[in-house]
Every structure is written in structure tokens, then in C-alpha cells.
PDB file of C-alpha atoms in Angstrom:
ATOM      1  CA  UNK A   1     -18.942  20.735  19.545  1.00 47.00           C
ATOM      2  CA  UNK A   2     -15.464  20.022  18.288  1.00 53.00           C
ATOM      3  CA  UNK A   3     -13.566  22.961  17.139  1.00 58.00           C
ATOM      4  CA  UNK A   4     -11.528  23.076  14.118  1.00 62.00           C
ATOM      5  CA  UNK A   5      -8.376  22.866  15.614  1.00 63.00           C
ATOM      6  CA  UNK A   6      -9.513  19.806  17.477  1.00 61.00           C
ATOM      7  CA  UNK A   7     -10.749  18.139  14.285  1.00 64.00           C
ATOM      8  CA  UNK A   8      -7.408  18.886  12.729  1.00 75.00           C
ATOM      9  CA  UNK A   9      -5.541  17.375  15.762  1.00 82.00           C
ATOM     10  CA  UNK A  10      -7.811  14.192  15.623  1.00 86.00           C
ATOM     11  CA  UNK A  11      -7.243  13.874  11.766  1.00 85.00           C
ATOM     12  CA  UNK A  12      -3.393  14.078  12.298  1.00 86.00           C
ATOM     13  CA  UNK A  13      -3.483  11.491  14.962  1.00 90.00           C
ATOM     14  CA  UNK A  14      -5.370   8.915  12.779  1.00 91.00           C
ATOM     15  CA  UNK A  15      -3.215   9.765   9.771  1.00 89.00           C
ATOM     16  CA  UNK A  16      -0.145   9.000  11.793  1.00 91.00           C
ATOM     17  CA  UNK A  17      -1.776   5.737  12.909  1.00 94.00           C
ATOM     18  CA  UNK A  18      -2.869   4.943   9.309  1.00 93.00           C
ATOM     19  CA  UNK A  19       0.939   5.216   8.250  1.00 92.00           C
ATOM     20  CA  UNK A  20       2.216   3.265  11.075  1.00 95.00           C
ATOM     21  CA  UNK A  21      -0.434   0.441  10.425  1.00 96.00           C
ATOM     22  CA  UNK A  22       0.620   0.248   6.704  1.00 96.00           C
ATOM     23  CA  UNK A  23       4.357   0.235   7.829  1.00 95.00           C
ATOM     24  CA  UNK A  24       3.939  -2.665   9.921  1.00 97.00           C
ATOM     25  CA  UNK A  25       2.795  -4.688   6.775  1.00 97.00           C
ATOM     26  CA  UNK A  26       6.472  -5.549   5.803  1.00 97.00           C
ATOM     27  CA  UNK A  27       7.215  -6.479   9.501  1.00 97.00           C
ATOM     28  CA  UNK A  28       4.201  -8.953   9.506  1.00 98.00           C
ATOM     29  CA  UNK A  29       4.669  -9.963   6.232  1.00 98.00           C
ATOM     30  CA  UNK A  30       8.351 -10.843   6.964  1.00 98.00           C
ATOM     31  CA  UNK A  31       7.379 -12.951   9.960  1.00 97.00           C
ATOM     32  CA  UNK A  32       4.675 -14.681   8.216  1.00 97.00           C
ATOM     33  CA  UNK A  33       6.273 -15.512   4.872  1.00 97.00           C
ATOM     34  CA  UNK A  34       9.066 -17.458   6.818  1.00 96.00           C
ATOM     35  CA  UNK A  35       6.661 -20.238   7.506  1.00 95.00           C
ATOM     36  CA  UNK A  36       3.704 -19.700   5.357  1.00 96.00           C
ATOM     37  CA  UNK A  37       3.508 -20.088   1.510  1.00 95.00           C
ATOM     38  CA  UNK A  38       3.073 -16.500  -0.066  1.00 96.00           C
ATOM     39  CA  UNK A  39      -0.167 -17.003  -2.209  1.00 96.00           C
ATOM     40  CA  UNK A  40      -2.234 -18.854   0.495  1.00 96.00           C
ATOM     41  CA  UNK A  41      -0.894 -16.084   3.004  1.00 97.00           C
ATOM     42  CA  UNK A  42      -2.171 -13.418   0.644  1.00 97.00           C
ATOM     43  CA  UNK A  43      -5.565 -15.262   0.385  1.00 97.00           C
ATOM     44  CA  UNK A  44      -5.846 -15.456   4.219  1.00 97.00           C
ATOM     45  CA  UNK A  45      -4.956 -11.697   4.173  1.00 97.00           C
ATOM     46  CA  UNK A  46      -7.548 -10.664   1.857  1.00 97.00           C
ATOM     47  CA  UNK A  47     -10.399 -12.957   3.167  1.00 97.00           C
ATOM     48  CA  UNK A  48     -10.043 -11.187   6.406  1.00 97.00           C
ATOM     49  CA  UNK A  49     -10.198  -7.671   4.805  1.00 97.00           C
ATOM     50  CA  UNK A  50     -12.991  -8.641   2.514  1.00 96.00           C
ATOM     51  CA  UNK A  51     -15.371  -9.580   5.498  1.00 96.00           C
ATOM     52  CA  UNK A  52     -14.158  -6.583   7.365  1.00 95.00           C
ATOM     53  CA  UNK A  53     -14.694  -4.282   4.592  1.00 93.00           C
ATOM     54  CA  UNK A  54     -18.125  -5.667   3.537  1.00 92.00           C
ATOM     55  CA  UNK A  55     -19.255  -5.059   7.312  1.00 92.00           C
ATOM     56  CA  UNK A  56     -17.761  -1.337   7.381  1.00 90.00           C
ATOM     57  CA  UNK A  57     -19.612  -0.841   4.252  1.00 86.00           C
ATOM     58  CA  UNK A  58     -22.950  -2.107   5.655  1.00 85.00           C
ATOM     59  CA  UNK A  59     -22.727  -0.053   8.591  1.00 84.00           C
ATOM     60  CA  UNK A  60     -21.654   3.182   7.156  1.00 76.00           C
ATOM     61  CA  UNK A  61     -24.052   3.023   4.200  1.00 69.00           C
ATOM     62  CA  UNK A  62     -21.285   3.979   1.427  1.00 59.00           C
ATOM     63  CA  UNK A  63     -22.758   6.056  -0.900  1.00 59.00           C
ATOM     64  CA  UNK A  64     -22.523   5.858  -4.626  1.00 59.00           C
ATOM     65  CA  UNK A  65     -23.992   3.465  -7.187  1.00 63.00           C
ATOM     66  CA  UNK A  66     -23.285  -0.132  -7.017  1.00 68.00           C
ATOM     67  CA  UNK A  67     -21.302  -2.512  -9.189  1.00 70.00           C
ATOM     68  CA  UNK A  68     -22.638  -3.222 -12.647  1.00 78.00           C
ATOM     69  CA  UNK A  69     -21.367  -5.082 -15.594  1.00 82.00           C
ATOM     70  CA  UNK A  70     -20.013  -2.157 -17.220  1.00 82.00           C
ATOM     71  CA  UNK A  71     -17.414  -1.626 -14.259  1.00 86.00           C
ATOM     72  CA  UNK A  72     -16.180  -5.243 -14.674  1.00 90.00           C
ATOM     73  CA  UNK A  73     -12.944  -4.075 -16.398  1.00 92.00           C
ATOM     74  CA  UNK A  74     -11.925  -1.446 -13.681  1.00 92.00           C
ATOM     75  CA  UNK A  75     -12.666  -3.834 -10.892  1.00 92.00           C
ATOM     76  CA  UNK A  76     -10.751  -6.716 -12.472  1.00 95.00           C
ATOM     77  CA  UNK A  77      -8.068  -4.121 -13.203  1.00 95.00           C
ATOM     78  CA  UNK A  78      -7.823  -2.806  -9.438  1.00 94.00           C
ATOM     79  CA  UNK A  79      -7.880  -6.816  -8.173  1.00 95.00           C
ATOM     80  CA  UNK A  80      -5.132  -7.752 -10.527  1.00 96.00           C
ATOM     81  CA  UNK A  81      -2.786  -4.746  -9.884  1.00 95.00           C
ATOM     82  CA  UNK A  82      -3.227  -3.778  -6.246  1.00 92.00           C
ATOM     83  CA  UNK A  83      -4.168  -7.136  -4.716  1.00 96.00           C
ATOM     84  CA  UNK A  84      -3.273 -10.421  -6.598  1.00 97.00           C
ATOM     85  CA  UNK A  85      -0.329  -9.152  -8.621  1.00 97.00           C
ATOM     86  CA  UNK A  86       0.918  -6.568  -5.910  1.00 97.00           C
ATOM     87  CA  UNK A  87       0.697  -9.110  -2.966  1.00 97.00           C
ATOM     88  CA  UNK A  88       2.463 -12.027  -4.886  1.00 97.00           C
ATOM     89  CA  UNK A  89       5.297  -9.795  -5.776  1.00 97.00           C
ATOM     90  CA  UNK A  90       5.217  -8.423  -2.095  1.00 98.00           C
ATOM     91  CA  UNK A  91       5.345 -11.668  -0.223  1.00 98.00           C
ATOM     92  CA  UNK A  92       7.982 -13.350  -2.717  1.00 98.00           C
ATOM     93  CA  UNK A  93       9.969 -10.095  -2.320  1.00 97.00           C
ATOM     94  CA  UNK A  94       9.910 -10.558   1.321  1.00 97.00           C
ATOM     95  CA  UNK A  95      11.356 -14.019   1.136  1.00 96.00           C
ATOM     96  CA  UNK A  96      14.273 -12.918  -0.258  1.00 95.00           C
ATOM     97  CA  UNK A  97      14.944  -9.387   0.882  1.00 94.00           C
ATOM     98  CA  UNK A  98      15.085  -7.277   4.034  1.00 93.00           C
ATOM     99  CA  UNK A  99      11.669  -5.630   4.826  1.00 95.00           C
ATOM    100  CA  UNK A 100      13.426  -2.168   5.058  1.00 92.00           C
ATOM    101  CA  UNK A 101      14.330  -2.397   1.424  1.00 92.00           C
ATOM    102  CA  UNK A 102      10.644  -3.104   0.521  1.00 93.00           C
ATOM    103  CA  UNK A 103       9.322  -0.135   2.747  1.00 92.00           C
ATOM    104  CA  UNK A 104      11.707   2.167   0.821  1.00 89.00           C
ATOM    105  CA  UNK A 105      11.017   0.684  -2.669  1.00 90.00           C
ATOM    106  CA  UNK A 106       7.303   0.494  -2.749  1.00 92.00           C
ATOM    107  CA  UNK A 107       6.003   3.649  -1.048  1.00 88.00           C
ATOM    108  CA  UNK A 108       9.003   5.735  -2.742  1.00 84.00           C
ATOM    109  CA  UNK A 109       8.861   4.216  -6.158  1.00 86.00           C
ATOM    110  CA  UNK A 110       4.934   3.880  -6.678  1.00 87.00           C
ATOM    111  CA  UNK A 111       4.257   7.808  -6.312  1.00 82.00           C
ATOM    112  CA  UNK A 112       7.116   8.393  -8.804  1.00 82.00           C
ATOM    113  CA  UNK A 113       5.664   5.886 -11.425  1.00 86.00           C
ATOM    114  CA  UNK A 114       2.167   7.242 -10.770  1.00 84.00           C
ATOM    115  CA  UNK A 115       3.096  10.596 -11.612  1.00 80.00           C
ATOM    116  CA  UNK A 116       4.651   9.682 -14.815  1.00 83.00           C
ATOM    117  CA  UNK A 117       1.736   7.616 -16.003  1.00 85.00           C
ATOM    118  CA  UNK A 118      -0.441  10.328 -14.996  1.00 80.00           C
ATOM    119  CA  UNK A 119       1.267  12.720 -17.214  1.00 79.00           C
ATOM    120  CA  UNK A 120       1.306  10.255 -20.147  1.00 81.00           C
ATOM    121  CA  UNK A 121      -2.313   8.989 -19.811  1.00 78.00           C
ATOM    122  CA  UNK A 122      -4.251  11.424 -17.913  1.00 71.00           C
ATOM    123  CA  UNK A 123      -2.320  14.677 -19.096  1.00 73.00           C
ATOM    124  CA  UNK A 124      -1.479  15.678 -15.659  1.00 73.00           C
ATOM    125  CA  UNK A 125       1.102  18.346 -15.256  1.00 75.00           C
ATOM    126  CA  UNK A 126       4.091  17.450 -13.249  1.00 71.00           C
ATOM    127  CA  UNK A 127       5.729  20.788 -12.844  1.00 77.00           C
ATOM    128  CA  UNK A 128       9.393  21.944 -12.376  1.00 79.00           C
ATOM    129  CA  UNK A 129       9.122  21.332  -8.558  1.00 80.00           C
ATOM    130  CA  UNK A 130       7.313  17.680  -9.112  1.00 77.00           C
ATOM    131  CA  UNK A 131      10.092  17.019 -11.746  1.00 81.00           C
ATOM    132  CA  UNK A 132      12.738  17.554  -9.381  1.00 86.00           C
ATOM    133  CA  UNK A 133      11.226  15.493  -6.714  1.00 82.00           C
ATOM    134  CA  UNK A 134      10.954  12.716  -9.057  1.00 82.00           C
ATOM    135  CA  UNK A 135      14.500  12.846  -9.951  1.00 86.00           C
ATOM    136  CA  UNK A 136      15.740  12.903  -6.456  1.00 88.00           C
ATOM    137  CA  UNK A 137      13.443  10.110  -5.396  1.00 84.00           C
ATOM    138  CA  UNK A 138      14.635   8.073  -8.273  1.00 84.00           C
ATOM    139  CA  UNK A 139      18.058   8.562  -7.010  1.00 87.00           C
ATOM    140  CA  UNK A 140      17.355   7.620  -3.442  1.00 86.00           C
ATOM    141  CA  UNK A 141      15.800   4.356  -4.761  1.00 85.00           C
ATOM    142  CA  UNK A 142      18.644   3.708  -6.972  1.00 83.00           C
ATOM    143  CA  UNK A 143      21.042   3.730  -3.940  1.00 82.00           C
ATOM    144  CA  UNK A 144      18.768   1.517  -1.927  1.00 82.00           C
ATOM    145  CA  UNK A 145      18.686  -0.820  -4.962  1.00 78.00           C
ATOM    146  CA  UNK A 146      22.087  -0.767  -5.903  1.00 72.00           C
ATOM    147  CA  UNK A 147      24.087  -3.935  -5.184  1.00 61.00           C
ATOM    148  CA  UNK A 148      26.639  -3.681  -2.237  1.00 58.00           C
ATOM    149  CA  UNK A 149      29.504  -5.761  -1.285  1.00 52.00           C
ATOM    150  CA  UNK A 150      27.618  -7.754   0.871  1.00 57.00           C
ATOM    151  CA  UNK A 151      24.428  -7.968  -1.293  1.00 66.00           C
ATOM    152  CA  UNK A 152      23.175 -11.339  -2.141  1.00 83.00           C
ATOM    153  CA  UNK A 153      21.535 -12.204  -5.592  1.00 88.00           C
ATOM    154  CA  UNK A 154      18.411 -13.289  -3.667  1.00 92.00           C
ATOM    155  CA  UNK A 155      18.136  -9.748  -1.951  1.00 91.00           C
ATOM    156  CA  UNK A 156      18.631  -7.925  -5.508  1.00 90.00           C
ATOM    157  CA  UNK A 157      15.788 -10.418  -6.929  1.00 94.00           C
ATOM    158  CA  UNK A 158      13.775  -9.378  -3.897  1.00 95.00           C
ATOM    159  CA  UNK A 159      14.151  -5.677  -4.598  1.00 92.00           C
ATOM    160  CA  UNK A 160      13.321  -6.011  -8.309  1.00 94.00           C
ATOM    161  CA  UNK A 161      10.166  -7.895  -7.048  1.00 97.00           C
ATOM    162  CA  UNK A 162       9.458  -4.960  -4.698  1.00 96.00           C
ATOM    163  CA  UNK A 163       9.855  -2.606  -7.787  1.00 94.00           C
ATOM    164  CA  UNK A 164       7.415  -4.656  -9.704  1.00 96.00           C
ATOM    165  CA  UNK A 165       5.094  -4.352  -7.003  1.00 96.00           C
ATOM    166  CA  UNK A 166       5.505  -0.579  -6.897  1.00 94.00           C
ATOM    167  CA  UNK A 167       4.533  -0.611 -10.698  1.00 95.00           C
ATOM    168  CA  UNK A 168       1.494  -2.621 -10.118  1.00 94.00           C
ATOM    169  CA  UNK A 169       0.436  -0.014  -7.319  1.00 92.00           C
ATOM    170  CA  UNK A 170       1.170   2.989  -9.526  1.00 90.00           C
ATOM    171  CA  UNK A 171      -1.224   1.358 -12.293  1.00 93.00           C
ATOM    172  CA  UNK A 172      -3.858   0.949  -9.493  1.00 91.00           C
ATOM    173  CA  UNK A 173      -3.425   4.380  -8.362  1.00 86.00           C
ATOM    174  CA  UNK A 174      -4.528   5.577 -12.028  1.00 88.00           C
ATOM    175  CA  UNK A 175      -7.466   2.843 -12.209  1.00 89.00           C
ATOM    176  CA  UNK A 176      -8.421   4.373  -8.758  1.00 84.00           C
ATOM    177  CA  UNK A 177      -9.001   7.619  -9.894  1.00 80.00           C
ATOM    178  CA  UNK A 178     -11.468   6.186 -12.430  1.00 83.00           C
ATOM    179  CA  UNK A 179     -13.050   3.974  -9.981  1.00 83.00           C
ATOM    180  CA  UNK A 180     -13.590   6.575  -7.309  1.00 77.00           C
ATOM    181  CA  UNK A 181     -15.368   8.612  -9.830  1.00 79.00           C
ATOM    182  CA  UNK A 182     -17.835   5.607 -10.326  1.00 81.00           C
ATOM    183  CA  UNK A 183     -17.999   4.593  -6.761  1.00 80.00           C
ATOM    184  CA  UNK A 184     -17.365   5.708  -3.108  1.00 82.00           C
ATOM    185  CA  UNK A 185     -13.767   5.026  -2.088  1.00 83.00           C
ATOM    186  CA  UNK A 186     -14.798   2.288   0.348  1.00 83.00           C
ATOM    187  CA  UNK A 187     -17.010   0.521  -2.128  1.00 85.00           C
ATOM    188  CA  UNK A 188     -14.039   0.796  -4.703  1.00 86.00           C
ATOM    189  CA  UNK A 189     -11.631  -0.720  -2.369  1.00 89.00           C
ATOM    190  CA  UNK A 190     -14.309  -3.602  -1.447  1.00 91.00           C
ATOM    191  CA  UNK A 191     -14.739  -4.450  -4.913  1.00 91.00           C
ATOM    192  CA  UNK A 192     -10.839  -4.485  -5.665  1.00 93.00           C
ATOM    193  CA  UNK A 193     -10.320  -6.615  -2.503  1.00 95.00           C
ATOM    194  CA  UNK A 194     -12.915  -9.214  -3.425  1.00 95.00           C
ATOM    195  CA  UNK A 195     -11.977  -9.468  -6.910  1.00 96.00           C
ATOM    196  CA  UNK A 196      -8.304  -9.987  -6.286  1.00 97.00           C
ATOM    197  CA  UNK A 197      -9.071 -12.751  -3.399  1.00 97.00           C
ATOM    198  CA  UNK A 198     -11.011 -14.656  -6.138  1.00 97.00           C
ATOM    199  CA  UNK A 199      -7.871 -14.554  -8.345  1.00 97.00           C
ATOM    200  CA  UNK A 200      -5.677 -15.748  -5.762  1.00 96.00           C
ATOM    201  CA  UNK A 201      -7.598 -18.682  -4.507  1.00 95.00           C
ATOM    202  CA  UNK A 202      -6.927 -20.869  -7.720  1.00 95.00           C
ATOM    203  CA  UNK A 203      -3.111 -19.927  -7.565  1.00 95.00           C
ATOM    204  CA  UNK A 204      -3.063 -20.827  -3.891  1.00 93.00           C
ATOM    205  CA  UNK A 205      -4.636 -24.210  -4.719  1.00 92.00           C
ATOM    206  CA  UNK A 206      -1.983 -24.904  -7.303  1.00 92.00           C
ATOM    207  CA  UNK A 207       0.609 -23.838  -4.838  1.00 89.00           C
ATOM    208  CA  UNK A 208      -0.402 -26.785  -2.552  1.00 85.00           C
ATOM    209  CA  UNK A 209       0.437 -24.693   0.651  1.00 78.00           C
ATOM    210  CA  UNK A 210      -2.710 -25.223   3.092  1.00 80.00           C
ATOM    211  CA  UNK A 211      -0.883 -28.113   4.989  1.00 81.00           C
ATOM    212  CA  UNK A 212       2.150 -25.212   5.725  1.00 84.00           C
ATOM    213  CA  UNK A 213      -0.792 -22.983   6.642  1.00 89.00           C
ATOM    214  CA  UNK A 214      -2.239 -25.246   9.261  1.00 88.00           C
ATOM    215  CA  UNK A 215       1.237 -25.974  10.862  1.00 90.00           C
ATOM    216  CA  UNK A 216       2.397 -22.610  10.869  1.00 94.00           C
ATOM    217  CA  UNK A 217       3.551 -21.287  14.333  1.00 96.00           C
ATOM    218  CA  UNK A 218       1.141 -18.626  16.233  1.00 96.00           C
ATOM    219  CA  UNK A 219       3.486 -15.603  15.031  1.00 97.00           C
ATOM    220  CA  UNK A 220       2.814 -16.537  11.547  1.00 97.00           C
ATOM    221  CA  UNK A 221      -0.856 -16.511  12.042  1.00 97.00           C
ATOM    222  CA  UNK A 222      -0.767 -13.282  13.978  1.00 98.00           C
ATOM    223  CA  UNK A 223       1.039 -11.820  11.402  1.00 98.00           C
ATOM    224  CA  UNK A 224      -1.620 -12.611   8.703  1.00 98.00           C
ATOM    225  CA  UNK A 225      -4.466 -11.551  10.962  1.00 98.00           C
ATOM    226  CA  UNK A 226      -2.522  -7.997  11.347  1.00 98.00           C
ATOM    227  CA  UNK A 227      -2.024  -7.991   7.667  1.00 98.00           C
ATOM    228  CA  UNK A 228      -5.789  -8.465   7.058  1.00 97.00           C
ATOM    229  CA  UNK A 229      -7.167  -5.946   9.589  1.00 97.00           C
ATOM    230  CA  UNK A 230      -4.606  -3.269  10.555  1.00 97.00           C
ATOM    231  CA  UNK A 231      -2.154  -3.127   7.348  1.00 96.00           C
ATOM    232  CA  UNK A 232      -5.429  -3.455   5.213  1.00 95.00           C
ATOM    233  CA  UNK A 233      -8.585  -2.213   6.765  1.00 95.00           C
ATOM    234  CA  UNK A 234      -7.764   0.028   9.829  1.00 94.00           C
ATOM    235  CA  UNK A 235      -4.877   1.664   7.693  1.00 93.00           C
ATOM    236  CA  UNK A 236      -7.595   2.556   5.009  1.00 91.00           C
ATOM    237  CA  UNK A 237     -10.218   3.493   7.453  1.00 88.00           C
ATOM    238  CA  UNK A 238      -8.006   5.981   9.216  1.00 90.00           C
ATOM    239  CA  UNK A 239      -6.538   7.306   5.913  1.00 88.00           C
ATOM    240  CA  UNK A 240     -10.219   7.980   4.559  1.00 84.00           C
ATOM    241  CA  UNK A 241     -10.996   9.571   8.025  1.00 84.00           C
ATOM    242  CA  UNK A 242      -8.155  11.908   7.667  1.00 85.00           C
ATOM    243  CA  UNK A 243      -8.825  12.737   3.952  1.00 80.00           C
ATOM    244  CA  UNK A 244     -12.693  13.417   4.927  1.00 80.00           C
ATOM    245  CA  UNK A 245     -11.155  15.839   7.733  1.00 81.00           C
ATOM    246  CA  UNK A 246      -8.581  17.358   5.945  1.00 78.00           C
ATOM    247  CA  UNK A 247      -8.914  16.905   2.218  1.00 73.00           C
ATOM    248  CA  UNK A 248      -6.762  14.732   0.206  1.00 65.00           C
ATOM    249  CA  UNK A 249      -3.978  17.245  -0.419  1.00 61.00           C
ATOM    250  CA  UNK A 250      -3.229  17.726   3.039  1.00 67.00           C
ATOM    251  CA  UNK A 251      -3.779  14.177   4.432  1.00 69.00           C
ATOM    252  CA  UNK A 252      -1.512  12.828   1.403  1.00 68.00           C
ATOM    253  CA  UNK A 253       1.562  14.110   3.208  1.00 70.00           C
ATOM    254  CA  UNK A 254       1.294  11.380   6.006  1.00 77.00           C
ATOM    255  CA  UNK A 255       2.307   8.869   3.597  1.00 78.00           C
ATOM    256  CA  UNK A 256       5.686  10.108   3.682  1.00 79.00           C
ATOM    257  CA  UNK A 257       5.806   8.609   7.425  1.00 86.00           C
ATOM    258  CA  UNK A 258       5.505   5.052   5.841  1.00 89.00           C
ATOM    259  CA  UNK A 259       9.144   4.653   5.052  1.00 88.00           C
ATOM    260  CA  UNK A 260      10.306   6.035   8.402  1.00 87.00           C
ATOM    261  CA  UNK A 261       7.904   3.940  10.469  1.00 91.00           C
ATOM    262  CA  UNK A 262       8.924   0.994   8.417  1.00 91.00           C
ATOM    263  CA  UNK A 263      12.529   1.203   8.736  1.00 91.00           C
ATOM    264  CA  UNK A 264      12.363   1.657  12.525  1.00 91.00           C
ATOM    265  CA  UNK A 265       9.881  -1.047  12.713  1.00 94.00           C
ATOM    266  CA  UNK A 266      12.353  -3.542  10.706  1.00 95.00           C
ATOM    267  CA  UNK A 267      15.265  -2.732  12.783  1.00 93.00           C
ATOM    268  CA  UNK A 268      13.395  -2.922  16.209  1.00 95.00           C
ATOM    269  CA  UNK A 269      11.352  -6.090  15.565  1.00 96.00           C
ATOM    270  CA  UNK A 270      13.435  -7.970  12.884  1.00 96.00           C
ATOM    271  CA  UNK A 271      16.844  -7.031  13.849  1.00 95.00           C
ATOM    272  CA  UNK A 272      17.750  -5.829  10.348  1.00 92.00           C
ATOM    273  CA  UNK A 273      20.831  -3.938   9.931  1.00 87.00           C
ATOM    274  CA  UNK A 274      20.205  -0.481   8.279  1.00 84.00           C
ATOM    275  CA  UNK A 275      23.381   0.596   6.703  1.00 82.00           C
ATOM    276  CA  UNK A 276      24.239   4.057   5.810  1.00 83.00           C
ATOM    277  CA  UNK A 277      23.409   3.603   2.050  1.00 82.00           C
ATOM    278  CA  UNK A 278      19.971   2.525   2.843  1.00 83.00           C
ATOM    279  CA  UNK A 279      19.667   5.760   5.402  1.00 86.00           C
ATOM    280  CA  UNK A 280      21.050   7.992   2.706  1.00 89.00           C
ATOM    281  CA  UNK A 281      18.612   6.528   0.037  1.00 86.00           C
ATOM    282  CA  UNK A 282      15.685   6.818   2.397  1.00 86.00           C
ATOM    283  CA  UNK A 283      16.307  10.336   2.980  1.00 88.00           C
ATOM    284  CA  UNK A 284      16.469  11.057  -0.673  1.00 89.00           C
ATOM    285  CA  UNK A 285      13.185   9.365  -1.333  1.00 86.00           C
ATOM    286  CA  UNK A 286      11.376  11.239   1.431  1.00 85.00           C
ATOM    287  CA  UNK A 287      13.009  14.539   0.260  1.00 87.00           C
ATOM    288  CA  UNK A 288      11.702  13.658  -3.274  1.00 83.00           C
ATOM    289  CA  UNK A 289       8.480  12.704  -2.035  1.00 81.00           C
ATOM    290  CA  UNK A 290       8.008  15.953  -0.113  1.00 80.00           C
ATOM    291  CA  UNK A 291       8.234  17.927  -3.326  1.00 79.00           C
ATOM    292  CA  UNK A 292       6.057  15.781  -5.211  1.00 72.00           C
ATOM    293  CA  UNK A 293       3.497  16.095  -2.430  1.00 68.00           C
ATOM    294  CA  UNK A 294       4.020  19.970  -2.393  1.00 67.00           C
ATOM    295  CA  UNK A 295       3.259  19.992  -5.969  1.00 58.00           C
ATOM    296  CA  UNK A 296       0.122  18.205  -5.222  1.00 56.00           C
ATOM    297  CA  UNK A 297      -0.798  20.868  -2.544  1.00 55.00           C
ATOM    298  CA  UNK A 298      -0.288  23.579  -5.030  1.00 55.00           C
ATOM    299  CA  UNK A 299      -2.457  22.155  -7.692  1.00 56.00           C
ATOM    300  CA  UNK A 300      -5.382  21.570  -5.125  1.00 53.00           C
ATOM    301  CA  UNK A 301      -5.276  25.387  -3.752  1.00 52.00           C
TER     302      UNK A 301
END
């Protein structure tokens, strides 16, 4: 029988792996989008993810009620924000800006925007510690996105697309709170992924990118498979397991590792040059998110 200490150790291992898998999305996405059209690439990613999530849902017998017509608005909202909208912005952003920018901007900005939206729409308290964290994280993000002497207009455009993607993810976070009150988190994720995939398919047809998909090199296909499996499903399964073992408050701190892992992976596998301004901005983002996370921890005690 596993002890509490053993369960905690296992939980922290899977949470670190979850953050690592998610951070790898920026590297895999950058490799794939070089030769694959962005929207068709997103379709491929989520067709794979839909199948795997459906199999997982069947195997584990996800509890909670099934989808009804009354839930249509929330499922469409999640599909638009976290799947279709976010991934269009994500891949077009990767075409223009370094992966290291995206892995700092999206995980850094999304919690800031979600906290503000939660205060406005859900009347959740931010508190003094949370407010300071928001300001510090925002300052770090401004430092990352601030045009430098060697920054191109394309890079700035890519960073703006990442910021818009973070906005979509923040909206999804708010919608997710409503969805998980109705469904098991696994079902909610499956419904969002399937809905978003159905929205992306017509756009991919208009994009006329299937011939480029077929002729893409093996590395691009490997990147797409990674995105559909590890960056979408495996990362979620590991995060879900960590939350189950530790609770949402303690498990949420693992998300702070995503920018760290992402910047390191971008430098190692993509050869991206990480300048001092990016490092300083990233440290501020992590410091701000740490304060925000501690605010959540205090509220959940």
C-alpha cells in the first residue's frame, strides 16, 4: 500500500512531466509550422487528441452527466477559445516569433487575464498579494514583448498573436469553471476538443494546405503527433492525476515550470538566442505567477 509520502512523490513527478510535455508544444509547433499550414496542422493535432481523449474517457468511465442541448453554448465557447481560436493564433504566432517568446507570454499572461476576468465576472477576490503578483507578471510580459533594437515587425506581430491567444485561453479558463461544474474535467476537455476540431476543418479546407501537409518532412509530422499526444492529452492526463492526488491548489504551482522548461527547450532544440531582456522578463513573470498561485493556495486552505 502506497504511503502518503509516496503518493505525493508520484504526484510531483507526474506534474513535472505534465509541465515538460506542455512546454514542448512550442518547440514541436515551431518545427511543424515551418512546412505545414497552420490551420491544417491544428486539425491534425486535434484529430489525434480527440481520438485519444475519447478512448481515455471510455476506459476510465468518466463520471458526470453527458452532453445535452442546454450545454451547447458552453461547449461551443470552449471550442472557439481554447481549441480553434487559440491554436490559429498559436501557430501563426510561431510562424513570426521565437518559441521562447510564446512560452513566456501565453502561460504568463493567461493567468493574469483570467484573474482579472474572475474578479469582474465571477466576483472573486484578488487580494493584495494577488494584485502585486499581477503587476509584477505584467511588467515581465511588457519586458518580453517590448521591441528591441534587433526585433523585427514580424516578431512583434507574433508576440501580439501570442497575447491574443492568452486572452482566448483566459476566457476558456472562466468557461471551464462553468463546464467542470456540469461535467467531469475529462468530458469537458473532450467536448471542447471535438467542437474546436469541427470548427477548424472548414477553415483548413479554405486554406488549401493539404498538399503541403502530404509533402512535409518527417520532423513536421513528428511534431504534429507530439502536439496531439504529449502536448495535449498526456500533459492533461498527468495534470489531472496530480490534481487528483494533491488537490488543485497544490498542483497548480507546477504550471510555473512551463515557462522555465519552454525557454530551455527552445534554446537547446531550436537554437534560439535567449537575450538578457527575455531572461529578466521571464523571471518577473515567474515571480508574479508565484504570488498569484500563493493567493490561490491561501484561498483554498
